[in-house]
Amino acid sequence: MLLLRNARYLSRDLLEGFLRPGDAAVDATAGNGHDTLALCQAVGPAGRVFAFDIQQDALDATRALLAENHVLDGRVRLILDSHANLERHVDRPVRCVLFNLGWLPTGDHRLTTRTPSTLAAVGAALRLLAPGGALSVCCYPGHEEGARELAALRDFAAGLDIRQFNALEARFANQREDSPKLFLIQRAP
């Protein structure tokens, strides 16, 4: 059931609707592993999830959550690398890509996603998307780099060819201006 809780949950809820058992998906920012777990559950044992993070602590937390939920198996690959390097590690078209920008909630907040690598990663993700596949980017403009990412993502999404992609920016009207914003981009079928 779709609930309008916040941008992060809306992102995951919407993209889970794109996934079928056996699909491939990417969690471009693994963090504490909650999105990775949701993607693993959506693609099932026959699917494949590629989960990226630049912090070993994040991948360790993700691994622990997956093990606790009995999905630490062949369907998931944890990758210690920048999301900008998606194409070096993902060896097939994917149906869904999730980005949850910012920093690791329990980590050092000076280690945050950065606009250049985020734009490179979103571009790579679009090239990896299977026809009809979609990606979401949850952006947090409440800090300086997050505000830069938001502005850059708006420009990037606005420049996409409408014949190849549909791009949506969503925000909750009754939340603060610096609350998370959501971009959803779908490749044409």
Short mmCIF file of C-alpha atoms in Angstrom, two decimals:
data_model
loop_
_atom_site.label_atom_id
_atom_site.label_comp_id
_atom_site.label_asym_id
_atom_site.label_seq_id
_atom_site.Cartn_x
_atom_site.Cartn_y
_atom_site.Cartn_z
CA MET A 1 0.00 0.00 0.00
CA LEU A 2 1.34 3.41 -0.99
CA LEU A 3 1.58 5.81 1.93
CA LEU A 4 2.69 9.42 1.59
CA ARG A 5 5.17 9.39 4.49
CA ASN A 6 8.12 11.28 3.03
CA ALA A 7 10.22 11.47 -0.14
CA ARG A 8 12.49 8.57 0.79
CA TYR A 9 9.65 6.14 1.39
CA LEU A 10 7.67 7.38 -1.59
CA SER A 11 10.70 6.75 -3.78
CA ARG A 12 11.09 3.18 -2.63
CA ASP A 13 7.35 2.43 -2.70
CA LEU A 14 6.99 3.68 -6.27
CA LEU A 15 10.03 1.87 -7.61
CA GLU A 16 9.13 -1.41 -5.95
CA GLY A 17 6.12 -1.31 -8.27
CA PHE A 18 8.49 -1.47 -11.24
CA LEU A 19 10.24 -4.60 -10.03
CA ARG A 20 9.37 -8.20 -10.74
CA PRO A 21 10.98 -11.38 -9.43
CA GLY A 22 14.18 -12.02 -11.34
CA ASP A 23 14.87 -8.37 -12.20
CA ALA A 24 18.14 -6.55 -11.57
CA ALA A 25 18.25 -3.37 -9.48
CA VAL A 26 20.79 -0.95 -8.03
CA ASP A 27 20.95 0.74 -4.65
CA ALA A 28 23.41 3.49 -5.56
CA THR A 29 23.80 4.65 -1.94
CA ALA A 30 23.50 1.65 0.38
CA GLY A 31 23.76 3.54 3.68
CA ASN A 32 22.30 1.38 6.44
CA GLY A 33 20.84 -1.10 3.94
CA HIS A 34 17.10 -0.50 4.17
CA ASP A 35 16.67 0.23 0.46
CA THR A 36 18.99 -2.66 -0.44
CA LEU A 37 16.83 -5.00 1.65
CA ALA A 38 13.62 -3.74 0.01
CA LEU A 39 15.11 -4.22 -3.45
CA CYS A 40 16.32 -7.75 -2.57
CA GLN A 41 12.86 -8.67 -1.36
CA ALA A 42 11.26 -7.24 -4.51
CA VAL A 43 13.54 -9.08 -6.98
CA GLY A 44 13.43 -12.35 -5.04
CA PRO A 45 16.05 -15.10 -4.99
CA ALA A 46 16.32 -15.18 -8.80
CA GLY A 47 17.00 -11.43 -9.02
CA ARG A 48 20.16 -9.39 -8.60
CA VAL A 49 20.86 -6.25 -6.56
CA PHE A 50 24.03 -4.18 -6.79
CA ALA A 51 24.52 -2.02 -3.66
CA PHE A 52 27.14 0.74 -3.66
CA ASP A 53 28.68 2.84 -0.92
CA ILE A 54 32.03 4.56 -0.41
CA GLN A 55 32.10 3.74 3.30
CA GLN A 56 32.92 0.29 4.62
CA ASP A 57 30.79 1.03 7.71
CA ALA A 58 27.76 1.45 5.45
CA LEU A 59 28.38 -1.84 3.68
CA ASP A 60 28.93 -3.58 7.02
CA ALA A 61 25.59 -2.23 8.27
CA THR A 62 23.92 -3.31 5.04
CA ARG A 63 25.45 -6.78 5.27
CA ALA A 64 24.24 -7.15 8.88
CA LEU A 65 20.68 -6.07 7.97
CA LEU A 66 20.58 -8.47 5.03
CA ALA A 67 21.87 -11.34 7.17
CA GLU A 68 19.32 -10.56 9.88
CA ASN A 69 16.59 -10.80 7.22
CA HIS A 70 18.01 -13.95 5.57
CA VAL A 71 18.67 -12.35 2.19
CA LEU A 72 22.47 -12.26 2.25
CA ASP A 73 22.76 -14.62 -0.66
CA GLY A 74 23.72 -14.68 -4.32
CA ARG A 75 21.15 -12.05 -5.24
CA VAL A 76 23.12 -9.15 -3.74
CA ARG A 77 26.56 -7.76 -4.46
CA LEU A 78 27.94 -5.17 -2.02
CA ILE A 79 30.37 -2.81 -3.75
CA LEU A 80 32.81 -0.48 -1.98
CA ASP A 81 33.04 2.20 -4.65
CA SER A 82 31.51 5.48 -5.75
CA HIS A 83 28.10 5.35 -7.37
CA ALA A 84 29.76 7.27 -10.22
CA ASN A 85 31.36 3.95 -11.17
CA LEU A 86 28.13 2.01 -11.66
CA GLU A 87 29.04 0.95 -15.17
CA ARG A 88 32.29 -0.67 -13.97
CA HIS A 89 30.37 -3.09 -11.75
CA VAL A 90 26.87 -3.58 -13.15
CA ASP A 91 26.99 -6.14 -15.95
CA ARG A 92 23.39 -6.09 -17.15
CA PRO A 93 20.44 -3.78 -17.78
CA VAL A 94 18.55 -2.91 -14.61
CA ARG A 95 14.89 -2.26 -14.00
CA CYS A 96 15.30 0.07 -11.04
CA VAL A 97 17.95 2.34 -9.47
CA LEU A 98 17.56 4.05 -6.09
CA PHE A 99 19.62 7.03 -4.90
CA ASN A 100 19.25 8.34 -1.36
CA LEU A 101 21.72 11.22 -1.32
CA GLY A 102 23.41 12.89 1.62
CA TRP A 103 25.37 11.16 4.35
CA LEU A 104 25.28 7.98 6.38
CA PRO A 105 22.91 8.87 9.25
CA THR A 106 25.15 7.29 11.88
CA GLY A 107 28.39 8.35 10.17
CA ASP A 108 30.55 11.41 9.67
CA HIS A 109 28.33 14.11 8.13
CA ARG A 110 31.36 15.63 6.41
CA LEU A 111 31.31 12.54 4.14
CA THR A 112 28.41 13.33 1.86
CA THR A 113 27.44 12.73 -1.74
CA ARG A 114 28.83 15.40 -4.06
CA THR A 115 27.27 17.00 -7.11
CA PRO A 116 29.85 15.87 -9.72
CA SER A 117 29.75 12.20 -8.71
CA THR A 118 25.96 12.28 -8.30
CA LEU A 119 25.46 13.65 -11.82
CA ALA A 120 27.92 11.10 -13.23
CA ALA A 121 26.08 8.32 -11.37
CA VAL A 122 22.62 9.40 -12.53
CA GLY A 123 23.90 9.54 -16.11
CA ALA A 124 25.38 6.05 -15.77
CA ALA A 125 22.17 4.76 -14.20
CA LEU A 126 20.12 6.07 -17.12
CA ARG A 127 22.41 4.26 -19.55
CA LEU A 128 21.94 1.03 -17.57
CA LEU A 129 18.13 1.27 -17.34
CA ALA A 130 16.20 -1.35 -19.24
CA PRO A 131 13.33 -0.08 -21.40
CA GLY A 132 10.48 0.93 -19.10
CA GLY A 133 12.82 0.93 -16.09
CA ALA A 134 12.99 3.80 -13.63
CA LEU A 135 15.27 5.50 -11.19
CA SER A 136 14.63 7.71 -8.21
CA VAL A 137 16.83 10.26 -6.53
CA CYS A 138 15.96 11.43 -3.04
CA CYS A 139 17.81 14.72 -2.51
CA TYR A 140 18.31 16.57 0.78
CA PRO A 141 18.68 20.34 0.19
CA GLY A 142 18.91 21.16 3.91
CA HIS A 143 22.72 21.37 3.75
CA GLU A 144 24.98 23.26 1.37
CA GLU A 145 26.04 20.35 -0.86
CA GLY A 146 22.48 19.00 -0.90
CA ALA A 147 21.21 22.33 -2.19
CA ARG A 148 23.82 22.22 -4.98
CA GLU A 149 22.80 18.67 -5.85
CA LEU A 150 19.14 19.70 -6.01
CA ALA A 151 19.84 22.59 -8.39
CA ALA A 152 22.04 20.41 -10.60
CA LEU A 153 19.49 17.57 -10.67
CA ARG A 154 16.73 20.00 -11.67
CA ASP A 155 18.84 21.19 -14.61
CA PHE A 156 19.83 17.63 -15.53
CA ALA A 157 16.24 16.33 -15.46
CA ALA A 158 14.94 19.32 -17.41
CA GLY A 159 17.48 18.59 -20.16
CA LEU A 160 16.47 14.97 -20.74
CA ASP A 161 15.02 14.09 -24.14
CA ILE A 162 11.27 13.63 -23.66
CA ARG A 163 11.26 10.97 -26.39
CA GLN A 164 13.54 8.80 -24.24
CA PHE A 165 12.65 9.72 -20.65
CA ASN A 166 9.89 11.08 -18.47
CA ALA A 167 11.19 13.06 -15.49
CA LEU A 168 9.20 14.12 -12.44
CA GLU A 169 10.23 16.25 -9.48
CA ALA A 170 8.05 15.76 -6.41
CA ARG A 171 7.96 17.60 -3.13
CA PHE A 172 5.56 17.59 -0.24
CA ALA A 173 3.68 20.91 -0.24
CA ASN A 174 3.16 20.96 3.53
CA GLN A 175 6.81 20.32 4.45
CA ARG A 176 9.62 22.83 4.88
CA GLU A 177 11.35 24.14 1.78
CA ASP A 178 14.55 22.32 2.77
CA SER A 179 12.76 18.98 3.19
CA PRO A 180 13.81 16.11 0.89
CA LYS A 181 12.88 16.33 -2.78
CA LEU A 182 12.29 13.39 -5.08
CA PHE A 183 13.15 12.92 -8.74
CA LEU A 184 11.65 10.00 -10.66
CA ILE A 185 12.91 9.28 -14.16
CA GLN A 186 11.54 6.53 -16.37
CA ARG A 187 13.06 5.27 -19.62
CA ALA A 188 10.61 4.90 -22.47
CA PRO A 189 9.40 1.32 -23.01
#
